[in-house]
Tab-separated table of C-alpha atoms in Angstrom:
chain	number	residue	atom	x	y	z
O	6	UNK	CA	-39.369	-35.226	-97.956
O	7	UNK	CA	-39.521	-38.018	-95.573
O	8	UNK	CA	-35.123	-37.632	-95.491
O	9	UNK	CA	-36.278	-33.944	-94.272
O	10	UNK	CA	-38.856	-34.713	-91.911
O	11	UNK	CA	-36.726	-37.729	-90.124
O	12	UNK	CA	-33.939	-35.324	-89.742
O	13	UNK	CA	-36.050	-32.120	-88.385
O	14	UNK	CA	-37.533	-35.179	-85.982
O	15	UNK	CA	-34.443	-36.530	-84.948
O	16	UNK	CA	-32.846	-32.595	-84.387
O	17	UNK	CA	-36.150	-32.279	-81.669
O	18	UNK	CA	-35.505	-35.342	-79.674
O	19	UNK	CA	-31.679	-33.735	-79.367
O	20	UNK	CA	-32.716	-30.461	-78.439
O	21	UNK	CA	-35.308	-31.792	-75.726
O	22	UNK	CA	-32.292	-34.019	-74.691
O	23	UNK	CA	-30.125	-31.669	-74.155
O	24	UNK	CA	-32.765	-29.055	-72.522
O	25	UNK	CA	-33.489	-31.944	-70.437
O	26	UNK	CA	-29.741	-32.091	-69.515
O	27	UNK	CA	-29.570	-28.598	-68.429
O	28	UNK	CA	-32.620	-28.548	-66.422
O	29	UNK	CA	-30.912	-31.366	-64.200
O	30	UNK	CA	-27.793	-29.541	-63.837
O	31	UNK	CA	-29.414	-26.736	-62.861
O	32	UNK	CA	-31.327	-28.174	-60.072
O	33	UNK	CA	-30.647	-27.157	-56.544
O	34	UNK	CA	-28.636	-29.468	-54.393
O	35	UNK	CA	-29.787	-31.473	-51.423
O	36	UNK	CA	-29.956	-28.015	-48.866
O	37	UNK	CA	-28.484	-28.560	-45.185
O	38	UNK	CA	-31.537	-28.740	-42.708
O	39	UNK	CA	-31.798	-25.129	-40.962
O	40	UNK	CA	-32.185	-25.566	-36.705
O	41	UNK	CA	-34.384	-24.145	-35.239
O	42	UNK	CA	-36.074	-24.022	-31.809
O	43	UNK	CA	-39.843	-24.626	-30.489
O	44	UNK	CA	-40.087	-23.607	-26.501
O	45	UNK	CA	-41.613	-26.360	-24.366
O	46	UNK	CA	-42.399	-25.532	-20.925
O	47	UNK	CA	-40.755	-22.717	-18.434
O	48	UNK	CA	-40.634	-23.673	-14.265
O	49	UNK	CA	-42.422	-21.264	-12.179
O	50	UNK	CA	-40.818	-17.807	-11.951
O	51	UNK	CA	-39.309	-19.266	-7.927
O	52	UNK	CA	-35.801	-19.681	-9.901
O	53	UNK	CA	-34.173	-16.493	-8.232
O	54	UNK	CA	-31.675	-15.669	-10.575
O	55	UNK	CA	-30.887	-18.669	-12.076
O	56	UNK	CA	-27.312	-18.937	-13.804
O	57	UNK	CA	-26.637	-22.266	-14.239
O	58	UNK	CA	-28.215	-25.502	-15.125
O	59	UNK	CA	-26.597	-29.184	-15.437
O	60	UNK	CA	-28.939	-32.265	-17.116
O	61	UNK	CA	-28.179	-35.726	-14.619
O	62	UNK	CA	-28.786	-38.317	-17.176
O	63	UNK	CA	-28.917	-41.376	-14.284
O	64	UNK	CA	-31.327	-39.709	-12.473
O	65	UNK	CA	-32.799	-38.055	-14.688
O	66	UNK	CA	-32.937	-34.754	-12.556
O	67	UNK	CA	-32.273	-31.023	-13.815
O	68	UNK	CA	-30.193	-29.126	-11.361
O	69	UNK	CA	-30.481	-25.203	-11.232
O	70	UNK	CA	-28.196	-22.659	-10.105
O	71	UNK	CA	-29.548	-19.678	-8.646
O	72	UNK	CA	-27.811	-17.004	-7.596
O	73	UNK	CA	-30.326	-15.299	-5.581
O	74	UNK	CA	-29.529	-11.766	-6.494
O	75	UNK	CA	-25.991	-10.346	-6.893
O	76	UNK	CA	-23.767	-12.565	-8.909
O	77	UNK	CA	-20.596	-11.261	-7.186
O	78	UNK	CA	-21.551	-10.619	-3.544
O	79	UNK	CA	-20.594	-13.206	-0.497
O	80	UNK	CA	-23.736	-12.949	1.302
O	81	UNK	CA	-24.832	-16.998	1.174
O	82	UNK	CA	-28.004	-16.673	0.133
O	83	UNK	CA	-27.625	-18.666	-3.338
O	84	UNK	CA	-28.740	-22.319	-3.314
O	85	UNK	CA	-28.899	-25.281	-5.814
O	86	UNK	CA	-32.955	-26.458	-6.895
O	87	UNK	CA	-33.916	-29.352	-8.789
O	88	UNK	CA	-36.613	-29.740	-11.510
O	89	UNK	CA	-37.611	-32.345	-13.164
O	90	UNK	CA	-37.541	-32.678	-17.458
O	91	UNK	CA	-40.990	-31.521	-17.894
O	92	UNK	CA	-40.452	-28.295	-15.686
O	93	UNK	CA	-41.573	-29.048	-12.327
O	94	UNK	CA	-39.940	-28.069	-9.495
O	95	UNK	CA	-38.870	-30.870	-7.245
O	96	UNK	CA	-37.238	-29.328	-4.582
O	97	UNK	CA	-36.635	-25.281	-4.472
O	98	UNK	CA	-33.761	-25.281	-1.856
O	99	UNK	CA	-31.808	-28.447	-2.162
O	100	UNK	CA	-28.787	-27.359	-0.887
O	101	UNK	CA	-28.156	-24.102	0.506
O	102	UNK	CA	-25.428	-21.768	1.619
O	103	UNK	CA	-23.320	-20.889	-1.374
O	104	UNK	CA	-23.210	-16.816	-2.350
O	105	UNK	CA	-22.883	-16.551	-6.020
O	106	UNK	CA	-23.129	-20.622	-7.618
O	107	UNK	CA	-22.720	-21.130	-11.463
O	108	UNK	CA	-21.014	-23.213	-13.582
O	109	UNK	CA	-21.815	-26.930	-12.064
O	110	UNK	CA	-20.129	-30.439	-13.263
O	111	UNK	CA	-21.021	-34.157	-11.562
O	112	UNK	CA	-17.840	-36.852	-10.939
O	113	UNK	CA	-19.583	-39.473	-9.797
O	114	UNK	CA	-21.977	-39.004	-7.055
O	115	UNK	CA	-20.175	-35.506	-6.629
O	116	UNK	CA	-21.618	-32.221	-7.893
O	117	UNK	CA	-19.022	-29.390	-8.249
O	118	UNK	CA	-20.385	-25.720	-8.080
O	119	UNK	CA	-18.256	-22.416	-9.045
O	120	UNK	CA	-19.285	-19.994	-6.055
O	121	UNK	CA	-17.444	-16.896	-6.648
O	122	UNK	CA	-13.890	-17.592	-4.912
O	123	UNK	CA	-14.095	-21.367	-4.251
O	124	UNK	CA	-15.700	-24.369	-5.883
O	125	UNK	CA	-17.595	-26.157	-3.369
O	126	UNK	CA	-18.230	-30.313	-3.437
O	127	UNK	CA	-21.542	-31.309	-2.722
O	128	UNK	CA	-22.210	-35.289	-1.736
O	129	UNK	CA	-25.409	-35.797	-4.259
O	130	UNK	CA	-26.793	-38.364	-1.949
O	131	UNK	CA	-26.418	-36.259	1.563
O	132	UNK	CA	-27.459	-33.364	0.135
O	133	UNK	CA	-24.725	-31.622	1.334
O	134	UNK	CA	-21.281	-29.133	0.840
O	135	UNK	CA	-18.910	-31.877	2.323
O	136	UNK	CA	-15.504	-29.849	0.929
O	137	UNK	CA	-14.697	-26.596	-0.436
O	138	UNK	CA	-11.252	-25.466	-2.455
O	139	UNK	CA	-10.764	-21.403	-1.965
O	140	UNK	CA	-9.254	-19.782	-4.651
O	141	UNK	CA	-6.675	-16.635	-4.050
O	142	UNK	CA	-7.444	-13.532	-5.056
O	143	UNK	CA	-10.805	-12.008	-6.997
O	144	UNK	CA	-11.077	-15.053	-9.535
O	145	UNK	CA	-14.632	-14.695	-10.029
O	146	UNK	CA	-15.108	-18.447	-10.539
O	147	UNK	CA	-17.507	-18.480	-13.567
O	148	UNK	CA	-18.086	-21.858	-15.802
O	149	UNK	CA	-17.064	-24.955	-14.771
O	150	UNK	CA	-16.439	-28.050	-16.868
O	151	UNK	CA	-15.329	-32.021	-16.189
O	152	UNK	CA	-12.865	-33.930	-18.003
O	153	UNK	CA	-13.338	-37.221	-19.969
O	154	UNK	CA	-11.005	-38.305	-17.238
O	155	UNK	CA	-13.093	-36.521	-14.324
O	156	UNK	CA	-10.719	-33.697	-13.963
O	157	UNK	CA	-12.495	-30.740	-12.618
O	158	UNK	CA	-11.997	-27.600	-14.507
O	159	UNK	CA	-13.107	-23.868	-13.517
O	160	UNK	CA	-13.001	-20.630	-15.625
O	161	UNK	CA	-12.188	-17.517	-13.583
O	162	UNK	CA	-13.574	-14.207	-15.311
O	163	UNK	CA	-11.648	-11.567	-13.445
O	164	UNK	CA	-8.232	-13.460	-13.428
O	165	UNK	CA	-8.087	-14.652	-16.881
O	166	UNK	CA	-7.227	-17.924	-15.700
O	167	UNK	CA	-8.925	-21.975	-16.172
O	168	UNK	CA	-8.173	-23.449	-13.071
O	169	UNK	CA	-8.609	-27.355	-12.192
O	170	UNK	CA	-8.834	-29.092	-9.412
O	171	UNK	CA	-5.863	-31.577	-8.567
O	172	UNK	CA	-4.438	-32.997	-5.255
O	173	UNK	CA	-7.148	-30.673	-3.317
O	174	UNK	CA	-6.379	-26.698	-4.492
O	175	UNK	CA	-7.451	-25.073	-7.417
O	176	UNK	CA	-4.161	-25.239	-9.928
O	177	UNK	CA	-3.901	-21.894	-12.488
O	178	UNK	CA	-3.352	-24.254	-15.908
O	179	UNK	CA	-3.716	-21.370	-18.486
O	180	UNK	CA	-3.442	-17.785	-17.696
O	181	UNK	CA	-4.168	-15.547	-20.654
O	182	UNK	CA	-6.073	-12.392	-21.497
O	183	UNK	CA	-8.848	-13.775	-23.188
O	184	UNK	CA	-11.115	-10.799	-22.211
O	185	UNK	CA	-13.409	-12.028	-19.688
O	186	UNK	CA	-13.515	-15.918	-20.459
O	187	UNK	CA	-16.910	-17.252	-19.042
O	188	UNK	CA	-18.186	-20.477	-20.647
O	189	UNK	CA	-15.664	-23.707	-20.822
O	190	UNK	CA	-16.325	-27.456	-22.556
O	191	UNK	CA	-13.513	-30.223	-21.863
O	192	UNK	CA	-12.884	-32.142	-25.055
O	193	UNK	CA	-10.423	-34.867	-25.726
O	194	UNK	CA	-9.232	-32.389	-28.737
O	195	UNK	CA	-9.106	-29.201	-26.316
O	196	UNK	CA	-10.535	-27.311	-24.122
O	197	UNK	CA	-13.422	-25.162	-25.651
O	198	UNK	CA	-14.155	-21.646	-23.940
O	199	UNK	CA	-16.249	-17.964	-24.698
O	200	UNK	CA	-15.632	-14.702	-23.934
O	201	UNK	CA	-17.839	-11.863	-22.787
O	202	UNK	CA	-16.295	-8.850	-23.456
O	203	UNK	CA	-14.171	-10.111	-26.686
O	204	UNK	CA	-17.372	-12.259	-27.676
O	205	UNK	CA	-15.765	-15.278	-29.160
O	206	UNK	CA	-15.787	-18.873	-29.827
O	207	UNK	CA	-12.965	-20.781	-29.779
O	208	UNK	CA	-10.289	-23.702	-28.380
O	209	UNK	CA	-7.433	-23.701	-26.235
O	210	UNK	CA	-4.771	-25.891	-25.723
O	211	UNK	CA	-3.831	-26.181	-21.972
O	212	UNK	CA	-0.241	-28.178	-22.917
O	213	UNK	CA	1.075	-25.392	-24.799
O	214	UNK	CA	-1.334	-22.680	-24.140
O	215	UNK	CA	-2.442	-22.078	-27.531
O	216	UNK	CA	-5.858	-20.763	-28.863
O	217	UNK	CA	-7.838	-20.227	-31.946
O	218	UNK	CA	-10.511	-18.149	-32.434
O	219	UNK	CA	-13.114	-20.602	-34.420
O	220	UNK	CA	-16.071	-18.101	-34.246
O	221	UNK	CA	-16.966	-14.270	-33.619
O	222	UNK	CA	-19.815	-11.649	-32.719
O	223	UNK	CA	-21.509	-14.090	-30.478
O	224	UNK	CA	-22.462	-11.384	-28.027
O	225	UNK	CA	-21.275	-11.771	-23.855
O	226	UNK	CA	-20.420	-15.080	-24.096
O	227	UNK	CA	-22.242	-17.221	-21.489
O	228	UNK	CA	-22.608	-21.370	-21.743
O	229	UNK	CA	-21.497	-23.683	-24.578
O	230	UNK	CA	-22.968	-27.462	-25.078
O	231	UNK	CA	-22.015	-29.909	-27.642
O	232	UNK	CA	-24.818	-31.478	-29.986
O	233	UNK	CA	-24.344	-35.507	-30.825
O	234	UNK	CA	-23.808	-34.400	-34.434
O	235	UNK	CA	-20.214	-32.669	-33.217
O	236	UNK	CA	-22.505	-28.718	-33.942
O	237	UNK	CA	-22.287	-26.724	-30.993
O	238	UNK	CA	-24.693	-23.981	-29.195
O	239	UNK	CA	-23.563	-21.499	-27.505
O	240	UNK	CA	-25.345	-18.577	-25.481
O	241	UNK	CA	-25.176	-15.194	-25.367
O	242	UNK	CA	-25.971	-13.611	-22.005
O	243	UNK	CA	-27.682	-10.726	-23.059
O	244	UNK	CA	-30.536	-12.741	-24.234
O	245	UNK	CA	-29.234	-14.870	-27.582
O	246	UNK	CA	-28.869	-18.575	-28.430
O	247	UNK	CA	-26.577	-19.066	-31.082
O	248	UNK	CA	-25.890	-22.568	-33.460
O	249	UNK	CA	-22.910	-22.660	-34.400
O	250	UNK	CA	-21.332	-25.494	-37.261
O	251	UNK	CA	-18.056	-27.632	-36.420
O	252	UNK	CA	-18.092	-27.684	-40.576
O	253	UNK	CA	-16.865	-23.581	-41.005
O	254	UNK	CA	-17.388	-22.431	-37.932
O	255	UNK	CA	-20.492	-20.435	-39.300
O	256	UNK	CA	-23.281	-19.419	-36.728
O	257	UNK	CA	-26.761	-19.099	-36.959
O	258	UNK	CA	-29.095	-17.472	-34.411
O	259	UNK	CA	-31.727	-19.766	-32.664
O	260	UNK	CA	-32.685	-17.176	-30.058
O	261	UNK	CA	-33.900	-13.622	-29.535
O	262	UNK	CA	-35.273	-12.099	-26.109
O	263	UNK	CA	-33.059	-9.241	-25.582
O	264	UNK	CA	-35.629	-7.183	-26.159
O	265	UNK	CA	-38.046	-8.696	-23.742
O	266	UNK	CA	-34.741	-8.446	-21.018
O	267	UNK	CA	-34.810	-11.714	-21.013
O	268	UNK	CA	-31.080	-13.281	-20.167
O	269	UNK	CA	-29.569	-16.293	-21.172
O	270	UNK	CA	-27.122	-17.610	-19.227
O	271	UNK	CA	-25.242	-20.768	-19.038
O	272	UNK	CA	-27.179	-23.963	-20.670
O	273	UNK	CA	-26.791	-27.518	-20.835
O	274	UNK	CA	-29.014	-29.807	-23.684
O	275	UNK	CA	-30.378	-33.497	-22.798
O	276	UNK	CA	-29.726	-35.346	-26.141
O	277	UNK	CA	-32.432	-38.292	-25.236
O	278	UNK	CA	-34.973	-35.259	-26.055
O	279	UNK	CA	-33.231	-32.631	-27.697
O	280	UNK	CA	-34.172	-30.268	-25.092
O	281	UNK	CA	-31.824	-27.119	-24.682
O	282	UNK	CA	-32.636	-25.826	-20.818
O	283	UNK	CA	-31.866	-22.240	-20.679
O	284	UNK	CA	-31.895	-19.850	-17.422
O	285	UNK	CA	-32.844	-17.063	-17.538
O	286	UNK	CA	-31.453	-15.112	-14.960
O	287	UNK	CA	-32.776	-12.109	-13.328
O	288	UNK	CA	-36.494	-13.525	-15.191
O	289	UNK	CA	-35.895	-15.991	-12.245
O	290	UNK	CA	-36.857	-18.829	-14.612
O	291	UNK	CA	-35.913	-21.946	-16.758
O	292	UNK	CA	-36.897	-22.542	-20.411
O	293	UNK	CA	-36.738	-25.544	-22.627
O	294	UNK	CA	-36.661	-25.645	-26.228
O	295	UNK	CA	-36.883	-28.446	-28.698
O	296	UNK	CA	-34.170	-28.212	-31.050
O	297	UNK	CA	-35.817	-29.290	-34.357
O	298	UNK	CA	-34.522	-28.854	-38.329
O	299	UNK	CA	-36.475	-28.082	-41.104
C-alpha cells in the first residue's frame, strides 16, 4: 500500500512538472513597445500656410515655412517665422520675399529654402536671401535635404528629378518617374524619398540610380525624419502620421486628422525631447507631439 501510494505521489509531482513546463512555453514573449503620440502645444493660428519646419539644435530655434497661400504661385508673399520649442512665436516674418518656400536644410550658418523654381540661401545671422540658384523649367522644388558631407539636395515634384547644389547651379543627379517624389532624407546608405501620387516609401541610389520600394499605402507622401533608434516617420499630406520600422518595413499609423481637414505636411522631430513638429498647412498652424511607447 505504501509501494502504491509513493508511486501515485511521485506520478503527481510529474504531471504538475510537466503542466508547469507547458504553462512556461506557452507564455507570451517580451511584446515590442507600440508608439504612439500625445500632442503638446500648437503656435497661434498666424502660421499662414505653413509647409515646412526645420529643428536648429545650436540655437535651439524652430524655423517655419509658410507659404502664405498658393503653394505654386510666384507672387513673394511667403516668408520664413521662427518659434521657439514650447510654441511661441518669436518672430512672424523673419525673412521675407520668397513665393512658395518648403523643404529647408542649415550648412553651417546657412539656411537653404526650396521656393518653387530656385533654392534661395539665407545668411542665418543677417537675416537675409544673400544668393539664389534658379532652376530651368517647372521643377516645382519640393523637399530639400543636406548631406553628411553638407551637400545640398532638392526634390523637384513636377520634373521627377533630385537636384543638388554643386559649384553654384542646381545639378539633375537622378531623373526618374517616381510619381510625384516630395519628401527626401540624405543617408550615408542612400538617399531616402516619398511619393505623392504613387504613395511610397523607399531608397534610391544616386550612383547607379537604383530604388527600392521599402514601404506602401502611406497616402500623398509629404516629410520623412529619422528616429535615433534607426525607425522612421513619415507624413502623409492629407492629414496622416505614419511609423514606420527599419526591422520589415511595417507601418503603423500615429496620426489621424483628415477628417478634421487638417494637413500634414513636411515634419522634422527634435530627439533631445522627442517632439515631432508638424505643420499643418492651410490650418495655418504648428503642432507638437510627444512620441511615447507603451
Amino acid at each position: 500500500m505504501k509501494t502504491l501510494k509513493l508511486t501515485m505521489y511521485c506520478s503527481l509531482i510529474v504531471l504538475v512538472a510537466a503542466c508547469s513546463s507547458k504553462t512556461k512555453k506557452t507564455e507570451p514573449q517580451n511584446k515590442t513597445p507600440e508608439p504612439f503620440l500625445e500632442m503638446v502645444w500648437q503656435t497661434d493660428s498666424l502660421m499662414t500656410t505653413s509647409e515646412s519646419v526645420l529643428y536648429h539644435k545650436e540655437s535651439g530655434v524652430i524655423y517655419v515655412a509658410n507659404v502664405n497661400e498658393s503653394p505654386w504661385e510666384i507672387d513673394h508673399n511667403g516668408f520664413i517665422s521662427t518659434i521657439d520649442t514650447s510654441g511661441n512665436i518669436l518672430e512672424l516674418k523673419w525673412v521675407e520675399g520668397m513665393s512658395g518656400p518648403k523643404g529647408m536644410g542649415i550648412v553651417g550658418d546657412r539656411l537653404f529654402v526650396n521656393d518653387i523654381n530656385r533654392v534661395v540661401e539665407i545668411d542665418m545671422k543677417e537675416r537675409k536671401i544673400v544668393n539664389e540658384y534658379p532652376v530651368d523649367g517647372k521643377p516645382d522644388l519640393n523637399d530639400l535635404t543636406v548631406s553628411s558631407e553638407g551637400v545640398v539636395y532638392a526634390s523637384g515634384s513636377s520634373s521627377e528629378t533630385i537636384y543638388a547644389l554643386q559649384n553654384g547651379n542646381m545639378d539633375a543627379v537622378l531623373v526618374k518617374d517616381l510619381a510625384r517624389l516630395n519628401g527626401l532624407l540624405s543617408a550615408k546608405e542612400g538617399m531616402y524619398y516619398v511619393t505623392s501620387k504613387a504613395s511610397e516609401f523607399g531608397i534610391c541610389n544616386l550612383k547607379d540610380g537604383s530604388l527600392n520600394v521599402l514601404t506602401t499605402e502611406i497616402g500623398h507622401g509629404d516629410g520623412i525624419v529619422r528616429l535615433p533608434n534607426d525607425d522612421f516617420i513619415v507624413s502623409n499630406w492629407k492629414g496622416e502620421v505614419f511609423y514606420i520600422s527599419a526591422k520589415d518595413w511595417s507601418k503603423k499609423q500615429l496620426l489621424d486628422t483628415r477628417e478634421k481637414n487638417i494637413n500634414a505636411a513636411d515634419i522634422d522631430f527634435i530627439p533631445e525631447s522627442n517632439l515631432l513638429l508638424v505643420p499643418t498647412f492651410f490650418n495655418n498652424r504648428v503642432v507638437a507631439y510627444r512620441l511615447k511607447y507603451k
